[in-house]
PDB file of C-alpha atoms in Angstrom:
ATOM      1  CA  UNK W 201      85.629 -81.573 -95.285  1.00 55.00           C
ATOM      2  CA  UNK W 202      84.126 -79.600 -98.349  1.00 53.00           C
ATOM      3  CA  UNK W 203      82.448 -82.611 -99.872  1.00 73.00           C
ATOM      4  CA  UNK W 204      81.447 -84.081 -96.433  1.00 78.00           C
ATOM      5  CA  UNK W 205      79.437 -80.677 -95.852  1.00 81.00           C
ATOM      6  CA  UNK W 206      78.602 -80.309 -99.844  1.00 84.00           C
ATOM      7  CA  UNK W 207      75.946 -77.593 -99.722  1.00 87.00           C
ATOM      8  CA  UNK W 208      74.966 -78.581-103.483  1.00 89.00           C
ATOM      9  CA  UNK W 209      72.722 -81.524-101.956  1.00 90.00           C
ATOM     10  CA  UNK W 210      70.021 -78.898-101.197  1.00 90.00           C
ATOM     11  CA  UNK W 211      69.601 -77.883-104.391  1.00 87.00           C
ATOM     12  CA  UNK W 212      70.564 -81.144-106.395  1.00 85.00           C
ATOM     13  CA  UNK W 213      66.995 -82.298-105.465  1.00 82.00           C
ATOM     14  CA  UNK W 214      64.305 -80.358-104.138  1.00 81.00           C
ATOM     15  CA  UNK W 215      62.861 -83.941-102.196  1.00 88.00           C
ATOM     16  CA  UNK W 216      66.242 -83.356-100.084  1.00 92.00           C
ATOM     17  CA  UNK W 217      65.027 -80.024 -98.008  1.00 93.00           C
ATOM     18  CA  UNK W 218      61.758 -82.110 -97.374  1.00 93.00           C
ATOM     19  CA  UNK W 219      63.726 -84.909 -95.932  1.00 94.00           C
ATOM     20  CA  UNK W 220      66.074 -82.936 -93.841  1.00 94.00           C
ATOM     21  CA  UNK W 221      63.396 -81.011 -92.393  1.00 95.00           C
ATOM     22  CA  UNK W 222      61.117 -84.158 -91.661  1.00 95.00           C
ATOM     23  CA  UNK W 223      64.286 -85.102 -89.561  1.00 95.00           C
ATOM     24  CA  UNK W 224      64.492 -82.580 -87.543  1.00 96.00           C
ATOM     25  CA  UNK W 225      61.006 -82.601 -86.447  1.00 96.00           C
ATOM     26  CA  UNK W 226      61.560 -86.700 -85.926  1.00 95.00           C
ATOM     27  CA  UNK W 227      64.153 -85.585 -84.010  1.00 95.00           C
ATOM     28  CA  UNK W 228      62.479 -84.196 -81.561  1.00 95.00           C
ATOM     29  CA  UNK W 229      60.086 -87.055 -80.496  1.00 94.00           C
ATOM     30  CA  UNK W 230      62.663 -89.975 -80.985  1.00 94.00           C
ATOM     31  CA  UNK W 231      64.723 -88.320 -78.211  1.00 92.00           C
ATOM     32  CA  UNK W 232      62.419 -87.041 -75.879  1.00 94.00           C
ATOM     33  CA  UNK W 233      60.999 -90.337 -75.570  1.00 95.00           C
ATOM     34  CA  UNK W 234      63.846 -91.877 -74.664  1.00 92.00           C
ATOM     35  CA  UNK W 235      64.618 -88.947 -71.781  1.00 93.00           C
ATOM     36  CA  UNK W 236      60.890 -88.459 -70.538  1.00 95.00           C
ATOM     37  CA  UNK W 237      59.960 -91.867 -70.543  1.00 95.00           C
ATOM     38  CA  UNK W 238      60.181 -92.935 -67.044  1.00 94.00           C
ATOM     39  CA  UNK W 239      59.527 -89.384 -65.699  1.00 95.00           C
ATOM     40  CA  UNK W 240      56.745 -89.511 -67.261  1.00 95.00           C
ATOM     41  CA  UNK W 241      55.540 -93.155 -65.469  1.00 94.00           C
ATOM     42  CA  UNK W 242      56.375 -91.878 -62.359  1.00 94.00           C
ATOM     43  CA  UNK W 243      54.378 -88.996 -62.572  1.00 93.00           C
ATOM     44  CA  UNK W 244      51.613 -91.085 -63.720  1.00 93.00           C
ATOM     45  CA  UNK W 245      51.545 -92.821 -60.528  1.00 92.00           C
ATOM     46  CA  UNK W 246      54.170 -96.276 -61.153  1.00 94.00           C
ATOM     47  CA  UNK W 247      56.987 -96.988 -59.432  1.00 93.00           C
ATOM     48  CA  UNK W 248      60.857 -96.793 -60.395  1.00 91.00           C
ATOM     49  CA  UNK W 249      61.431-100.418 -60.540  1.00 92.00           C
ATOM     50  CA  UNK W 250      57.511-100.529 -62.819  1.00 92.00           C
ATOM     51  CA  UNK W 251      58.590 -97.493 -64.931  1.00 92.00           C
ATOM     52  CA  UNK W 252      61.970 -98.728 -65.904  1.00 92.00           C
ATOM     53  CA  UNK W 253      59.655-101.559 -67.461  1.00 94.00           C
ATOM     54  CA  UNK W 254      58.770 -99.100 -70.052  1.00 95.00           C
ATOM     55  CA  UNK W 255      62.065 -98.693 -71.043  1.00 93.00           C
ATOM     56  CA  UNK W 256      62.710-102.286 -71.883  1.00 94.00           C
ATOM     57  CA  UNK W 257      59.278-102.251 -73.956  1.00 94.00           C
ATOM     58  CA  UNK W 258      60.472 -98.798 -75.557  1.00 95.00           C
ATOM     59  CA  UNK W 259      63.870-100.009 -76.529  1.00 95.00           C
ATOM     60  CA  UNK W 260      62.894-103.778 -77.444  1.00 95.00           C
ATOM     61  CA  UNK W 261      60.332-102.735 -80.077  1.00 96.00           C
ATOM     62  CA  UNK W 262      63.219-100.401 -81.347  1.00 96.00           C
ATOM     63  CA  UNK W 263      65.450-103.148 -81.961  1.00 96.00           C
ATOM     64  CA  UNK W 264      62.132-104.889 -83.536  1.00 96.00           C
ATOM     65  CA  UNK W 265      61.338-101.879 -85.713  1.00 94.00           C
ATOM     66  CA  UNK W 266      65.026-101.566 -86.924  1.00 94.00           C
ATOM     67  CA  UNK W 267      65.007-105.561 -88.134  1.00 94.00           C
ATOM     68  CA  UNK W 268      61.621-104.901 -89.503  1.00 91.00           C
ATOM     69  CA  UNK W 269      62.793-101.649 -91.664  1.00 89.00           C
ATOM     70  CA  UNK W 270      65.505-104.181 -93.019  1.00 87.00           C
ATOM     71  CA  UNK W 271      62.975-107.134 -93.423  1.00 89.00           C
ATOM     72  CA  UNK W 272      60.258-105.082 -95.420  1.00 87.00           C
ATOM     73  CA  UNK W 273      62.684-102.989 -97.614  1.00 82.00           C
ATOM     74  CA  UNK W 274      64.206-106.024 -98.804  1.00 82.00           C
ATOM     75  CA  UNK W 275      60.610-107.781 -99.345  1.00 82.00           C
ATOM     76  CA  UNK W 276      59.124-104.971 -99.871  1.00 78.00           C
ATOM     77  CA  UNK W 277      60.524-102.251-101.257  1.00 74.00           C
ATOM     78  CA  UNK W 278      58.326 -99.950-100.160  1.00 79.00           C
ATOM     79  CA  UNK W 279      58.025 -96.350-101.606  1.00 81.00           C
ATOM     80  CA  UNK W 280      60.254 -94.305 -98.315  1.00 85.00           C
ATOM     81  CA  UNK W 281      58.345 -91.346 -98.339  1.00 88.00           C
ATOM     82  CA  UNK W 282      54.865 -92.604 -97.949  1.00 88.00           C
ATOM     83  CA  UNK W 283      55.703 -95.249 -95.275  1.00 89.00           C
ATOM     84  CA  UNK W 284      58.347 -92.848 -93.449  1.00 93.00           C
ATOM     85  CA  UNK W 285      54.981 -90.618 -93.506  1.00 94.00           C
ATOM     86  CA  UNK W 286      53.116 -93.602 -92.076  1.00 94.00           C
ATOM     87  CA  UNK W 287      55.638 -93.982 -89.223  1.00 95.00           C
ATOM     88  CA  UNK W 288      55.510 -90.596 -88.209  1.00 96.00           C
ATOM     89  CA  UNK W 289      51.513 -90.665 -87.401  1.00 97.00           C
ATOM     90  CA  UNK W 290      52.172 -93.614 -86.158  1.00 97.00           C
ATOM     91  CA  UNK W 291      54.399 -92.195 -83.557  1.00 97.00           C
ATOM     92  CA  UNK W 292      52.289 -89.256 -83.057  1.00 97.00           C
ATOM     93  CA  UNK W 293      49.841 -91.484 -82.277  1.00 97.00           C
ATOM     94  CA  UNK W 294      51.610 -93.063 -79.722  1.00 97.00           C
ATOM     95  CA  UNK W 295      52.657 -89.894 -78.110  1.00 97.00           C
ATOM     96  CA  UNK W 296      49.062 -88.225 -78.124  1.00 97.00           C
ATOM     97  CA  UNK W 297      48.085 -92.010 -76.656  1.00 96.00           C
ATOM     98  CA  UNK W 298      50.392 -91.720 -73.564  1.00 96.00           C
ATOM     99  CA  UNK W 299      48.919 -88.299 -72.786  1.00 95.00           C
ATOM    100  CA  UNK W 300      45.543 -90.572 -71.735  1.00 95.00           C
ATOM    101  CA  UNK W 301      47.446 -93.286 -70.344  1.00 94.00           C
ATOM    102  CA  UNK W 302      46.985 -94.063 -66.932  1.00 89.00           C
ATOM    103  CA  UNK W 303      48.364 -97.450 -65.875  1.00 93.00           C
ATOM    104  CA  UNK W 304      51.191 -99.740 -66.860  1.00 95.00           C
ATOM    105  CA  UNK W 305      49.501-101.677 -69.886  1.00 95.00           C
ATOM    106  CA  UNK W 306      48.463 -98.576 -71.746  1.00 96.00           C
ATOM    107  CA  UNK W 307      51.452 -96.647 -70.796  1.00 96.00           C
ATOM    108  CA  UNK W 308      53.468 -99.848 -72.407  1.00 96.00           C
ATOM    109  CA  UNK W 309      51.723-100.184 -75.609  1.00 97.00           C
ATOM    110  CA  UNK W 310      52.659 -96.117 -76.094  1.00 97.00           C
ATOM    111  CA  UNK W 311      56.218 -97.004 -75.464  1.00 96.00           C
ATOM    112  CA  UNK W 312      56.178-100.335 -77.632  1.00 97.00           C
ATOM    113  CA  UNK W 313      54.222 -98.320 -80.308  1.00 97.00           C
ATOM    114  CA  UNK W 314      57.210 -95.101 -80.042  1.00 97.00           C
ATOM    115  CA  UNK W 315      59.781 -97.396 -80.094  1.00 96.00           C
ATOM    116  CA  UNK W 316      58.731 -99.752 -83.226  1.00 96.00           C
ATOM    117  CA  UNK W 317      57.867 -96.592 -85.231  1.00 96.00           C
ATOM    118  CA  UNK W 318      61.320 -94.940 -84.385  1.00 95.00           C
ATOM    119  CA  UNK W 319      63.596 -97.489 -84.746  1.00 94.00           C
ATOM    120  CA  UNK W 320      61.876 -98.452 -88.476  1.00 94.00           C
ATOM    121  CA  UNK W 321      62.243 -94.335 -88.910  1.00 94.00           C
ATOM    122  CA  UNK W 322      65.840 -94.574 -88.263  1.00 91.00           C
ATOM    123  CA  UNK W 323      66.609 -97.160 -91.028  1.00 91.00           C
ATOM    124  CA  UNK W 324      64.466 -95.775 -93.462  1.00 89.00           C
ATOM    125  CA  UNK W 325      66.359 -91.832 -92.881  1.00 90.00           C
ATOM    126  CA  UNK W 326      68.774 -93.671 -94.639  1.00 90.00           C
ATOM    127  CA  UNK W 327      66.719 -94.935 -97.964  1.00 89.00           C
ATOM    128  CA  UNK W 328      65.213 -91.206 -97.706  1.00 90.00           C
ATOM    129  CA  UNK W 329      68.239 -89.917 -97.829  1.00 91.00           C
ATOM    130  CA  UNK W 330      69.470 -92.228-101.005  1.00 89.00           C
ATOM    131  CA  UNK W 331      65.992 -91.459-102.994  1.00 89.00           C
ATOM    132  CA  UNK W 332      66.516 -87.663-102.441  1.00 90.00           C
ATOM    133  CA  UNK W 333      70.447 -87.525-103.518  1.00 90.00           C
ATOM    134  CA  UNK W 334      72.667 -88.520-106.265  1.00 88.00           C
ATOM    135  CA  UNK W 335      75.080 -91.678-105.462  1.00 88.00           C
ATOM    136  CA  UNK W 336      78.062 -88.604-105.439  1.00 90.00           C
ATOM    137  CA  UNK W 337      76.341 -86.222-102.743  1.00 91.00           C
ATOM    138  CA  UNK W 338      74.916 -89.325-100.742  1.00 91.00           C
ATOM    139  CA  UNK W 339      77.609 -89.079 -97.988  1.00 90.00           C
ATOM    140  CA  UNK W 340      77.295 -85.327 -97.824  1.00 91.00           C
ATOM    141  CA  UNK W 341      73.190 -85.806 -97.602  1.00 92.00           C
ATOM    142  CA  UNK W 342      74.289 -88.401 -94.762  1.00 92.00           C
ATOM    143  CA  UNK W 343      76.108 -86.055 -92.587  1.00 92.00           C
ATOM    144  CA  UNK W 344      73.753 -83.197 -93.421  1.00 94.00           C
ATOM    145  CA  UNK W 345      70.403 -85.534 -92.234  1.00 94.00           C
ATOM    146  CA  UNK W 346      72.220 -86.587 -88.876  1.00 93.00           C
ATOM    147  CA  UNK W 347      73.755 -83.341 -88.025  1.00 94.00           C
ATOM    148  CA  UNK W 348      70.236 -81.747 -88.033  1.00 95.00           C
ATOM    149  CA  UNK W 349      69.025 -84.843 -86.673  1.00 95.00           C
ATOM    150  CA  UNK W 350      71.074 -83.996 -83.616  1.00 94.00           C
ATOM    151  CA  UNK W 351      69.706 -80.397 -83.750  1.00 95.00           C
ATOM    152  CA  UNK W 352      66.092 -81.510 -83.475  1.00 95.00           C
ATOM    153  CA  UNK W 353      67.118 -83.863 -80.326  1.00 94.00           C
ATOM    154  CA  UNK W 354      68.752 -80.483 -78.650  1.00 94.00           C
ATOM    155  CA  UNK W 355      65.625 -78.882 -79.028  1.00 94.00           C
ATOM    156  CA  UNK W 356      63.412 -81.342 -78.482  1.00 93.00           C
ATOM    157  CA  UNK W 357      64.779 -81.858 -75.193  1.00 92.00           C
ATOM    158  CA  UNK W 358      64.856 -77.954 -74.455  1.00 95.00           C
ATOM    159  CA  UNK W 359      61.288 -77.391 -75.608  1.00 95.00           C
ATOM    160  CA  UNK W 360      59.766 -80.238 -73.504  1.00 94.00           C
ATOM    161  CA  UNK W 361      61.881 -79.914 -70.349  1.00 94.00           C
ATOM    162  CA  UNK W 362      60.811 -76.197 -70.481  1.00 95.00           C
ATOM    163  CA  UNK W 363      56.989 -76.972 -71.097  1.00 95.00           C
ATOM    164  CA  UNK W 364      57.341 -79.301 -67.723  1.00 94.00           C
ATOM    165  CA  UNK W 365      58.779 -76.452 -65.918  1.00 95.00           C
ATOM    166  CA  UNK W 366      55.909 -74.100 -66.578  1.00 96.00           C
ATOM    167  CA  UNK W 367      53.426 -76.658 -66.010  1.00 95.00           C
ATOM    168  CA  UNK W 368      54.506 -79.807 -63.964  1.00 93.00           C
ATOM    169  CA  UNK W 369      52.871 -81.885 -66.304  1.00 94.00           C
ATOM    170  CA  UNK W 370      54.745 -84.396 -68.849  1.00 95.00           C
ATOM    171  CA  UNK W 371      51.079 -83.711 -70.983  1.00 95.00           C
ATOM    172  CA  UNK W 372      52.024 -80.786 -72.870  1.00 96.00           C
ATOM    173  CA  UNK W 373      55.610 -81.821 -74.071  1.00 95.00           C
ATOM    174  CA  UNK W 374      54.044 -85.486 -75.106  1.00 96.00           C
ATOM    175  CA  UNK W 375      51.219 -82.888 -77.062  1.00 97.00           C
ATOM    176  CA  UNK W 376      54.287 -81.220 -78.783  1.00 97.00           C
ATOM    177  CA  UNK W 377      55.626 -84.313 -79.833  1.00 96.00           C
ATOM    178  CA  UNK W 378      52.660 -85.202 -81.352  1.00 97.00           C
ATOM    179  CA  UNK W 379      52.595 -82.271 -83.148  1.00 97.00           C
ATOM    180  CA  UNK W 380      56.113 -82.357 -84.082  1.00 96.00           C
ATOM    181  CA  UNK W 381      55.470 -85.796 -85.802  1.00 97.00           C
ATOM    182  CA  UNK W 382      52.784 -85.095 -87.653  1.00 97.00           C
ATOM    183  CA  UNK W 383      54.915 -82.116 -89.119  1.00 96.00           C
ATOM    184  CA  UNK W 384      57.348 -84.904 -90.143  1.00 96.00           C
ATOM    185  CA  UNK W 385      54.766 -86.852 -92.008  1.00 95.00           C
ATOM    186  CA  UNK W 386      53.104 -83.992 -93.668  1.00 95.00           C
ATOM    187  CA  UNK W 387      57.033 -82.113 -94.595  1.00 94.00           C
ATOM    188  CA  UNK W 388      58.252 -85.592 -95.856  1.00 92.00           C
ATOM    189  CA  UNK W 389      54.973 -86.380 -98.038  1.00 90.00           C
ATOM    190  CA  UNK W 390      54.712 -82.759 -99.865  1.00 86.00           C
ATOM    191  CA  UNK W 391      56.775 -83.591-102.439  1.00 79.00           C
ATOM    192  CA  UNK W 392      54.776 -86.617-103.785  1.00 78.00           C
ATOM    193  CA  UNK W 393      51.761 -84.967-103.156  1.00 80.00           C
ATOM    194  CA  UNK W 394      52.941 -81.839-105.128  1.00 78.00           C
ATOM    195  CA  UNK W 395      54.053 -84.448-108.082  1.00 75.00           C
ATOM    196  CA  UNK W 396      51.121 -86.231-108.141  1.00 77.00           C
ATOM    197  CA  UNK W 397      48.637 -83.061-107.892  1.00 80.00           C
ATOM    198  CA  UNK W 398      50.244 -81.316-110.692  1.00 75.00           C
ATOM    199  CA  UNK W 399      51.270 -83.820-113.028  1.00 69.00           C
ATOM    200  CA  UNK W 400      49.602 -87.171-112.200  1.00 65.00           C
ATOM    201  CA  UNK W 401      52.750 -88.858-111.114  1.00 58.00           C
ATOM    202  CA  UNK W 402      54.776 -90.394-108.263  1.00 54.00           C
ATOM    203  CA  UNK W 403      57.829 -91.919-107.698  1.00 51.00           C
ATOM    204  CA  UNK W 404      58.520 -95.354-108.023  1.00 46.00           C
ATOM    205  CA  UNK W 405      61.046 -97.115-105.888  1.00 40.00           C
ATOM    206  CA  UNK W 406      64.775 -96.522-107.416  1.00 42.00           C
ATOM    207  CA  UNK W 407      63.233 -93.884-109.387  1.00 43.00           C
ATOM    208  CA  UNK W 408      64.660 -89.933-108.984  1.00 42.00           C
ATOM    209  CA  UNK W 409      63.411 -86.866-110.517  1.00 37.00           C
ATOM    210  CA  UNK W 410      66.426 -84.282-109.982  1.00 36.00           C
ATOM    211  CA  UNK W 411      63.441 -81.498-109.886  1.00 37.00           C
ATOM    212  CA  UNK W 412      60.270 -82.609-108.286  1.00 36.00           C
ATOM    213  CA  UNK W 413      58.881 -79.283-108.538  1.00 34.00           C
ATOM    214  CA  UNK W 414      60.097 -78.152-111.845  1.00 35.00           C
ATOM    215  CA  UNK W 415      57.782 -78.689-115.052  1.00 34.00           C
ATOM    216  CA  UNK W 416      60.104 -80.840-116.446  1.00 40.00           C
ATOM    217  CA  UNK W 417      57.916 -85.181-116.410  1.00 35.00           C
TER     218      UNK W 417
END
């Protein structure tokens, strides 16, 4: 148990802190899209049967996103930090678009985009953890990121539900999800930007810098 929750994973590579915080914000939107997708559609005038089709769009695109993550990592080997940031912005766009969507097809596009990027991010979270930890600490890194992800899900549901209770509208909740994903994108890319600005260096795929904020190049 001590090795599973080894806290040294937070000090071995500063990027892991960014990964953990980013996963927290990512979880907020990931879970809330699942929970509030159908109620939000019904509040916009869709009947229960039609609204349930949005869950199919979201879940199906989520599966495609997971498959796509495997294909992309196999064929392209993109920088997981940059790619995850892009995916978070994609989810943020879906949440914001959902606020202004007014018919089934607009809601379907938002649900599909959120599901696809969410599925991609679930897989890429493992790559982030792998890049930001040593091989020995990788299991501990996964334990911490998944635990923090779970906390984010709980908080996201509570806040989004509270916003609905106070406003009787899901719009503030989805704006909150948009902000959470933007924060996730900014936080995960922060170590990359700091390294680039300070040293003119970036991380190539498969290369670890144990102390990205240090003076060691």
